[in-house]
Amino acid sequence: KATYPHVKSLLIECLPLAIYSLLTNFIVTVPRLLMESLLGNYKLGIYGSIATPTVIVQMLSSYIFNPYITVFAECYNRGDKQGFVNSVKKCLLAFAAISALAIIGTIVLGKMVLNLLYGEKVSAFNELLLPLILISIFVALNWLLCGVLTVIRSFKLIIGANVVAVFISAVLSYFLEIRYDMQGANMAVIIAMVLETILLLSGMMFNIKDKFINKNKA
């Protein structure tokens, strides 16, 4: 009983993160749900099969980001602007390297890998792979930005940006899938993710400026 208030406080504190995680999944899930009704289970199966290997980009990125979350928090709380900015830069550089390797690997080996994994019927749709890799890259990038914003405690921005991205993804998916088939789902998600990245990055820069520049002037 003595620990109940602390548990309740922790649950309340973590609630925005749970909402954010749910919304992030919706950005890529809603287009697939629409695909099932608009294009059928067969095409949804192909799309899902091709999307599965792209998760490796997010996994590799998380191994880089997760250890730095504590570093971000320590630098931010003690007002160490240089340490904070340098840590973010290191993560972004490592992320850029992973993204470049993923894109080059997809261009060079993508069709062959799909053929080995699934056969010719699925590898015939290899044009879907590169956009799906880009989606995976944006998902990983937004994980990083949301991690930094979590340290800053900018939960409203995190949730707001993801709500906007889910809405854009859902609305565009309906029209783009009808016109561009499975590729329409990729187009909708990429547009939504780009917009979310802009919102998150702008909010992060504003909060960093407020923390390290304006307060120093005061």
PDB file of C-alpha atoms in Angstrom:
ATOM      1  CA  LYS A   1       0.000   0.000   0.000  1.00  0.00           C
ATOM      2  CA  ALA A   2       2.853   2.341   0.762  1.00  0.00           C
ATOM      3  CA  THR A   3       4.201   2.033  -2.763  1.00  0.00           C
ATOM      4  CA  TYR A   4       0.817   2.459  -4.480  1.00  0.00           C
ATOM      5  CA  PRO A   5       1.052   6.287  -4.846  1.00  0.00           C
ATOM      6  CA  HIS A   6       4.487   5.864  -6.450  1.00  0.00           C
ATOM      7  CA  VAL A   7       3.202   3.229  -8.869  1.00  0.00           C
ATOM      8  CA  LYS A   8       0.209   5.394  -9.756  1.00  0.00           C
ATOM      9  CA  SER A   9       2.482   8.394 -10.309  1.00  0.00           C
ATOM     10  CA  LEU A  10       4.752   6.312 -12.560  1.00  0.00           C
ATOM     11  CA  LEU A  11       1.800   5.034 -14.609  1.00  0.00           C
ATOM     12  CA  ILE A  12       0.529   8.581 -15.112  1.00  0.00           C
ATOM     13  CA  GLU A  13       4.018   9.730 -16.087  1.00  0.00           C
ATOM     14  CA  CYS A  14       4.375   6.926 -18.642  1.00  0.00           C
ATOM     15  CA  LEU A  15       0.863   7.264 -20.106  1.00  0.00           C
ATOM     16  CA  PRO A  16       1.911   9.747 -22.841  1.00  0.00           C
ATOM     17  CA  LEU A  17       4.640   7.325 -23.932  1.00  0.00           C
ATOM     18  CA  ALA A  18       2.130   4.491 -24.180  1.00  0.00           C
ATOM     19  CA  ILE A  19      -0.164   6.704 -26.276  1.00  0.00           C
ATOM     20  CA  TYR A  20       2.767   7.704 -28.497  1.00  0.00           C
ATOM     21  CA  SER A  21       3.779   4.063 -29.060  1.00  0.00           C
ATOM     22  CA  LEU A  22       0.217   3.180 -30.042  1.00  0.00           C
ATOM     23  CA  LEU A  23      -0.056   6.109 -32.442  1.00  0.00           C
ATOM     24  CA  THR A  24       3.306   5.298 -34.054  1.00  0.00           C
ATOM     25  CA  ASN A  25       2.069   1.806 -34.886  1.00  0.00           C
ATOM     26  CA  PHE A  26      -1.149   3.227 -36.337  1.00  0.00           C
ATOM     27  CA  ILE A  27       0.811   5.284 -38.905  1.00  0.00           C
ATOM     28  CA  VAL A  28       1.909   2.115 -40.696  1.00  0.00           C
ATOM     29  CA  THR A  29      -0.971  -0.157 -39.642  1.00  0.00           C
ATOM     30  CA  VAL A  30      -3.910   1.909 -40.912  1.00  0.00           C
ATOM     31  CA  PRO A  31      -2.745   1.806 -44.573  1.00  0.00           C
ATOM     32  CA  ARG A  32      -2.478  -1.983 -44.312  1.00  0.00           C
ATOM     33  CA  LEU A  33      -5.977  -2.263 -42.899  1.00  0.00           C
ATOM     34  CA  LEU A  34      -7.263  -0.170 -45.771  1.00  0.00           C
ATOM     35  CA  MET A  35      -5.233  -2.275 -48.207  1.00  0.00           C
ATOM     36  CA  GLU A  36      -7.004  -5.394 -47.048  1.00  0.00           C
ATOM     37  CA  SER A  37     -10.412  -3.909 -47.849  1.00  0.00           C
ATOM     38  CA  LEU A  38      -9.400  -2.018 -51.002  1.00  0.00           C
ATOM     39  CA  LEU A  39      -6.909  -4.392 -52.651  1.00  0.00           C
ATOM     40  CA  GLY A  40      -7.561  -7.768 -51.030  1.00  0.00           C
ATOM     41  CA  ASN A  41      -5.734 -10.235 -48.794  1.00  0.00           C
ATOM     42  CA  TYR A  42      -3.400 -11.453 -51.531  1.00  0.00           C
ATOM     43  CA  LYS A  43      -1.779  -8.069 -52.079  1.00  0.00           C
ATOM     44  CA  LEU A  44      -1.738  -7.393 -48.338  1.00  0.00           C
ATOM     45  CA  GLY A  45       0.181 -10.651 -47.907  1.00  0.00           C
ATOM     46  CA  ILE A  46       2.740  -9.657 -50.525  1.00  0.00           C
ATOM     47  CA  TYR A  47       3.130  -6.204 -49.008  1.00  0.00           C
ATOM     48  CA  GLY A  48       3.544  -7.621 -45.504  1.00  0.00           C
ATOM     49  CA  SER A  49       6.096 -10.181 -46.663  1.00  0.00           C
ATOM     50  CA  ILE A  50       8.250  -7.550 -48.356  1.00  0.00           C
ATOM     51  CA  ALA A  51       7.941  -5.226 -45.340  1.00  0.00           C
ATOM     52  CA  THR A  52       9.121  -7.849 -42.830  1.00  0.00           C
ATOM     53  CA  PRO A  53      12.893  -7.760 -43.606  1.00  0.00           C
ATOM     54  CA  THR A  54      12.945  -3.945 -43.417  1.00  0.00           C
ATOM     55  CA  VAL A  55      12.426  -4.094 -39.650  1.00  0.00           C
ATOM     56  CA  ILE A  56      16.141  -4.847 -39.325  1.00  0.00           C
ATOM     57  CA  VAL A  57      16.848  -1.128 -39.870  1.00  0.00           C
ATOM     58  CA  GLN A  58      14.782  -0.245 -36.816  1.00  0.00           C
ATOM     59  CA  MET A  59      16.405  -2.991 -34.751  1.00  0.00           C
ATOM     60  CA  LEU A  60      19.946  -1.878 -35.587  1.00  0.00           C
ATOM     61  CA  SER A  61      19.039   1.743 -34.925  1.00  0.00           C
ATOM     62  CA  SER A  62      17.549   0.926 -31.521  1.00  0.00           C
ATOM     63  CA  TYR A  63      20.869  -0.651 -30.447  1.00  0.00           C
ATOM     64  CA  ILE A  64      22.474   2.738 -31.067  1.00  0.00           C
ATOM     65  CA  PHE A  65      19.737   4.973 -29.655  1.00  0.00           C
ATOM     66  CA  ASN A  66      18.818   3.188 -26.433  1.00  0.00           C
ATOM     67  CA  PRO A  67      22.162   3.550 -24.616  1.00  0.00           C
ATOM     68  CA  TYR A  68      22.204   7.263 -25.414  1.00  0.00           C
ATOM     69  CA  ILE A  69      18.845   8.059 -23.785  1.00  0.00           C
ATOM     70  CA  THR A  70      20.487   8.169 -20.349  1.00  0.00           C
ATOM     71  CA  VAL A  71      23.285  10.350 -21.731  1.00  0.00           C
ATOM     72  CA  PHE A  72      20.722  12.753 -23.215  1.00  0.00           C
ATOM     73  CA  ALA A  73      18.923  12.999 -19.870  1.00  0.00           C
ATOM     74  CA  GLU A  74      22.098  13.590 -17.859  1.00  0.00           C
ATOM     75  CA  CYS A  75      23.393  16.305 -20.199  1.00  0.00           C
ATOM     76  CA  TYR A  76      20.020  18.018 -20.429  1.00  0.00           C
ATOM     77  CA  ASN A  77      19.360  18.054 -16.691  1.00  0.00           C
ATOM     78  CA  ARG A  78      22.762  19.516 -15.811  1.00  0.00           C
ATOM     79  CA  GLY A  79      22.542  22.088 -18.613  1.00  0.00           C
ATOM     80  CA  ASP A  80      25.444  20.644 -20.611  1.00  0.00           C
ATOM     81  CA  LYS A  81      24.560  21.991 -24.053  1.00  0.00           C
ATOM     82  CA  GLN A  82      27.748  20.809 -25.756  1.00  0.00           C
ATOM     83  CA  GLY A  83      27.477  17.288 -24.374  1.00  0.00           C
ATOM     84  CA  PHE A  84      23.794  17.096 -25.293  1.00  0.00           C
ATOM     85  CA  VAL A  85      24.290  18.353 -28.856  1.00  0.00           C
ATOM     86  CA  ASN A  86      27.354  16.138 -29.404  1.00  0.00           C
ATOM     87  CA  SER A  87      25.434  13.055 -28.238  1.00  0.00           C
ATOM     88  CA  VAL A  88      22.580  13.815 -30.618  1.00  0.00           C
ATOM     89  CA  LYS A  89      25.047  14.364 -33.461  1.00  0.00           C
ATOM     90  CA  LYS A  90      26.762  11.023 -32.796  1.00  0.00           C
ATOM     91  CA  CYS A  91      23.419   9.237 -32.913  1.00  0.00           C
ATOM     92  CA  LEU A  92      22.427  10.969 -36.120  1.00  0.00           C
ATOM     93  CA  LEU A  93      25.758  10.171 -37.795  1.00  0.00           C
ATOM     94  CA  ALA A  94      25.501   6.501 -36.818  1.00  0.00           C
ATOM     95  CA  PHE A  95      21.904   6.481 -37.999  1.00  0.00           C
ATOM     96  CA  ALA A  96      22.921   8.073 -41.320  1.00  0.00           C
ATOM     97  CA  ALA A  97      25.526   5.334 -41.827  1.00  0.00           C
ATOM     98  CA  ILE A  98      22.986   2.571 -41.161  1.00  0.00           C
ATOM     99  CA  SER A  99      20.467   4.250 -43.481  1.00  0.00           C
ATOM    100  CA  ALA A 100      23.013   4.603 -46.291  1.00  0.00           C
ATOM    101  CA  LEU A 101      24.015   0.937 -46.004  1.00  0.00           C
ATOM    102  CA  ALA A 102      20.354  -0.115 -45.984  1.00  0.00           C
ATOM    103  CA  ILE A 103      19.548   1.914 -49.092  1.00  0.00           C
ATOM    104  CA  ILE A 104      22.634   0.743 -51.013  1.00  0.00           C
ATOM    105  CA  GLY A 105      22.056  -2.858 -49.959  1.00  0.00           C
ATOM    106  CA  THR A 106      18.440  -2.662 -51.093  1.00  0.00           C
ATOM    107  CA  ILE A 107      19.353  -1.243 -54.491  1.00  0.00           C
ATOM    108  CA  VAL A 108      22.101  -3.815 -55.101  1.00  0.00           C
ATOM    109  CA  LEU A 109      20.751  -6.942 -53.416  1.00  0.00           C
ATOM    110  CA  GLY A 110      17.066  -6.290 -52.756  1.00  0.00           C
ATOM    111  CA  LYS A 111      15.499  -8.376 -55.500  1.00  0.00           C
ATOM    112  CA  MET A 112      17.902 -11.263 -54.945  1.00  0.00           C
ATOM    113  CA  VAL A 113      17.158 -11.357 -51.210  1.00  0.00           C
ATOM    114  CA  LEU A 114      13.408 -11.314 -51.814  1.00  0.00           C
ATOM    115  CA  ASN A 115      13.780 -14.127 -54.337  1.00  0.00           C
ATOM    116  CA  LEU A 116      15.751 -16.215 -51.829  1.00  0.00           C
ATOM    117  CA  LEU A 117      13.256 -15.548 -49.040  1.00  0.00           C
ATOM    118  CA  TYR A 118       9.945 -15.779 -50.865  1.00  0.00           C
ATOM    119  CA  GLY A 119      10.445 -16.844 -54.458  1.00  0.00           C
ATOM    120  CA  GLU A 120       9.758 -15.207 -57.812  1.00  0.00           C
ATOM    121  CA  LYS A 121       6.088 -14.368 -57.178  1.00  0.00           C
ATOM    122  CA  VAL A 122       6.961 -11.978 -54.353  1.00  0.00           C
ATOM    123  CA  SER A 123      10.302 -10.742 -55.752  1.00  0.00           C
ATOM    124  CA  ALA A 124       8.388  -9.568 -58.840  1.00  0.00           C
ATOM    125  CA  PHE A 125       7.113  -6.749 -56.603  1.00  0.00           C
ATOM    126  CA  ASN A 126      10.618  -5.685 -55.543  1.00  0.00           C
ATOM    127  CA  GLU A 127       9.836  -2.043 -56.412  1.00  0.00           C
ATOM    128  CA  LEU A 128       8.003  -1.924 -53.080  1.00  0.00           C
ATOM    129  CA  LEU A 129      11.160  -2.704 -51.098  1.00  0.00           C
ATOM    130  CA  LEU A 130      13.062   0.591 -51.333  1.00  0.00           C
ATOM    131  CA  PRO A 131      10.083   2.732 -50.236  1.00  0.00           C
ATOM    132  CA  LEU A 132       9.526   0.305 -47.347  1.00  0.00           C
ATOM    133  CA  ILE A 133      13.183   0.712 -46.361  1.00  0.00           C
ATOM    134  CA  LEU A 134      12.668   4.483 -46.400  1.00  0.00           C
ATOM    135  CA  ILE A 135       9.634   4.047 -44.148  1.00  0.00           C
ATOM    136  CA  SER A 136      11.694   1.948 -41.739  1.00  0.00           C
ATOM    137  CA  ILE A 137      14.378   4.656 -41.733  1.00  0.00           C
ATOM    138  CA  PHE A 138      11.832   7.352 -40.923  1.00  0.00           C
ATOM    139  CA  VAL A 139      10.317   5.213 -38.154  1.00  0.00           C
ATOM    140  CA  ALA A 140      13.759   4.781 -36.596  1.00  0.00           C
ATOM    141  CA  LEU A 141      14.573   8.483 -36.970  1.00  0.00           C
ATOM    142  CA  ASN A 142      11.337   9.464 -35.286  1.00  0.00           C
ATOM    143  CA  TRP A 143      12.104   7.019 -32.461  1.00  0.00           C
ATOM    144  CA  LEU A 144      15.293   9.000 -31.868  1.00  0.00           C
ATOM    145  CA  LEU A 145      13.562  12.374 -32.023  1.00  0.00           C
ATOM    146  CA  CYS A 146      10.790  11.190 -29.712  1.00  0.00           C
ATOM    147  CA  GLY A 147      13.430   9.818 -27.334  1.00  0.00           C
ATOM    148  CA  VAL A 148      15.102  13.229 -27.177  1.00  0.00           C
ATOM    149  CA  LEU A 149      11.732  14.957 -26.722  1.00  0.00           C
ATOM    150  CA  THR A 150      10.868  12.498 -23.937  1.00  0.00           C
ATOM    151  CA  VAL A 151      13.999  13.611 -22.101  1.00  0.00           C
ATOM    152  CA  ILE A 152      12.892  17.211 -22.629  1.00  0.00           C
ATOM    153  CA  ARG A 153       9.405  16.227 -21.388  1.00  0.00           C
ATOM    154  CA  SER A 154       7.732  17.583 -24.507  1.00  0.00           C
ATOM    155  CA  PHE A 155       4.936  14.996 -24.444  1.00  0.00           C
ATOM    156  CA  LYS A 156       2.291  17.214 -26.054  1.00  0.00           C
ATOM    157  CA  LEU A 157       4.471  17.675 -29.127  1.00  0.00           C
ATOM    158  CA  ILE A 158       5.193  13.940 -29.373  1.00  0.00           C
ATOM    159  CA  ILE A 159       1.508  13.011 -29.208  1.00  0.00           C
ATOM    160  CA  GLY A 160       0.406  15.913 -31.420  1.00  0.00           C
ATOM    161  CA  ALA A 161       2.924  15.103 -34.171  1.00  0.00           C
ATOM    162  CA  ASN A 162       1.899  11.453 -34.167  1.00  0.00           C
ATOM    163  CA  VAL A 163      -1.821  12.292 -34.253  1.00  0.00           C
ATOM    164  CA  VAL A 164      -1.200  14.470 -37.321  1.00  0.00           C
ATOM    165  CA  ALA A 165       0.846  11.682 -38.953  1.00  0.00           C
ATOM    166  CA  VAL A 166      -1.855   9.064 -38.310  1.00  0.00           C
ATOM    167  CA  PHE A 167      -4.524  11.351 -39.775  1.00  0.00           C
ATOM    168  CA  ILE A 168      -2.450  12.134 -42.892  1.00  0.00           C
ATOM    169  CA  SER A 169      -1.547   8.472 -43.352  1.00  0.00           C
ATOM    170  CA  ALA A 170      -5.170   7.340 -43.082  1.00  0.00           C
ATOM    171  CA  VAL A 171      -6.615   9.998 -45.403  1.00  0.00           C
ATOM    172  CA  LEU A 172      -3.941   9.720 -48.095  1.00  0.00           C
ATOM    173  CA  SER A 173      -3.882   5.919 -48.017  1.00  0.00           C
ATOM    174  CA  TYR A 174      -7.478   5.644 -49.165  1.00  0.00           C
ATOM    175  CA  PHE A 175      -6.962   7.803 -52.259  1.00  0.00           C
ATOM    176  CA  LEU A 176      -3.403   6.741 -53.099  1.00  0.00           C
ATOM    177  CA  GLU A 177      -4.044   3.009 -52.791  1.00  0.00           C
ATOM    178  CA  ILE A 178      -6.989   3.272 -55.158  1.00  0.00           C
ATOM    179  CA  ARG A 179      -4.810   5.085 -57.700  1.00  0.00           C
ATOM    180  CA  TYR A 180      -1.343   3.573 -57.164  1.00  0.00           C
ATOM    181  CA  ASP A 181      -2.170   0.145 -55.701  1.00  0.00           C
ATOM    182  CA  MET A 182       0.267  -1.137 -53.019  1.00  0.00           C
ATOM    183  CA  GLN A 183       2.746   1.632 -53.753  1.00  0.00           C
ATOM    184  CA  GLY A 184       0.061   4.082 -52.675  1.00  0.00           C
ATOM    185  CA  ALA A 185       0.367   2.819 -49.097  1.00  0.00           C
ATOM    186  CA  ASN A 186       4.090   3.543 -49.178  1.00  0.00           C
ATOM    187  CA  MET A 187       3.503   7.020 -50.550  1.00  0.00           C
ATOM    188  CA  ALA A 188       0.963   7.839 -47.848  1.00  0.00           C
ATOM    189  CA  VAL A 189       3.167   6.628 -45.004  1.00  0.00           C
ATOM    190  CA  ILE A 190       6.273   8.402 -46.308  1.00  0.00           C
ATOM    191  CA  ILE A 191       4.406  11.707 -46.629  1.00  0.00           C
ATOM    192  CA  ALA A 192       3.014  11.298 -43.105  1.00  0.00           C
ATOM    193  CA  MET A 193       6.429  10.373 -41.719  1.00  0.00           C
ATOM    194  CA  VAL A 194       8.178  13.310 -43.403  1.00  0.00           C
ATOM    195  CA  LEU A 195       5.635  15.702 -41.915  1.00  0.00           C
ATOM    196  CA  GLU A 196       6.026  14.101 -38.486  1.00  0.00           C
ATOM    197  CA  THR A 197       9.828  14.377 -38.720  1.00  0.00           C
ATOM    198  CA  ILE A 198       9.566  18.092 -39.543  1.00  0.00           C
ATOM    199  CA  LEU A 199       7.260  18.701 -36.577  1.00  0.00           C
ATOM    200  CA  LEU A 200       9.415  16.706 -34.149  1.00  0.00           C
ATOM    201  CA  LEU A 201      12.692  18.222 -35.348  1.00  0.00           C
ATOM    202  CA  SER A 202      11.304  21.762 -35.192  1.00  0.00           C
ATOM    203  CA  GLY A 203       9.971  21.162 -31.678  1.00  0.00           C
ATOM    204  CA  MET A 204      13.265  19.654 -30.543  1.00  0.00           C
ATOM    205  CA  MET A 205      15.267  22.634 -31.835  1.00  0.00           C
ATOM    206  CA  PHE A 206      12.879  25.087 -30.178  1.00  0.00           C
ATOM    207  CA  ASN A 207      13.087  23.292 -26.814  1.00  0.00           C
ATOM    208  CA  ILE A 208      16.880  23.045 -26.950  1.00  0.00           C
ATOM    209  CA  LYS A 209      17.091  26.755 -27.679  1.00  0.00           C
ATOM    210  CA  ASP A 210      14.734  27.511 -24.800  1.00  0.00           C
ATOM    211  CA  LYS A 211      16.731  25.328 -22.393  1.00  0.00           C
ATOM    212  CA  PHE A 212      20.303  26.233 -23.289  1.00  0.00           C
ATOM    213  CA  ILE A 213      20.127  29.730 -24.807  1.00  0.00           C
ATOM    214  CA  ASN A 214      17.220  31.677 -23.344  1.00  0.00           C
ATOM    215  CA  LYS A 215      17.828  30.445 -19.787  1.00  0.00           C
ATOM    216  CA  ASN A 216      21.524  31.281 -20.036  1.00  0.00           C
ATOM    217  CA  LYS A 217      20.611  34.831 -21.034  1.00  0.00           C
ATOM    218  CA  ALA A 218      18.321  35.048 -18.005  1.00  0.00           C
TER     219      ALA A 218
END
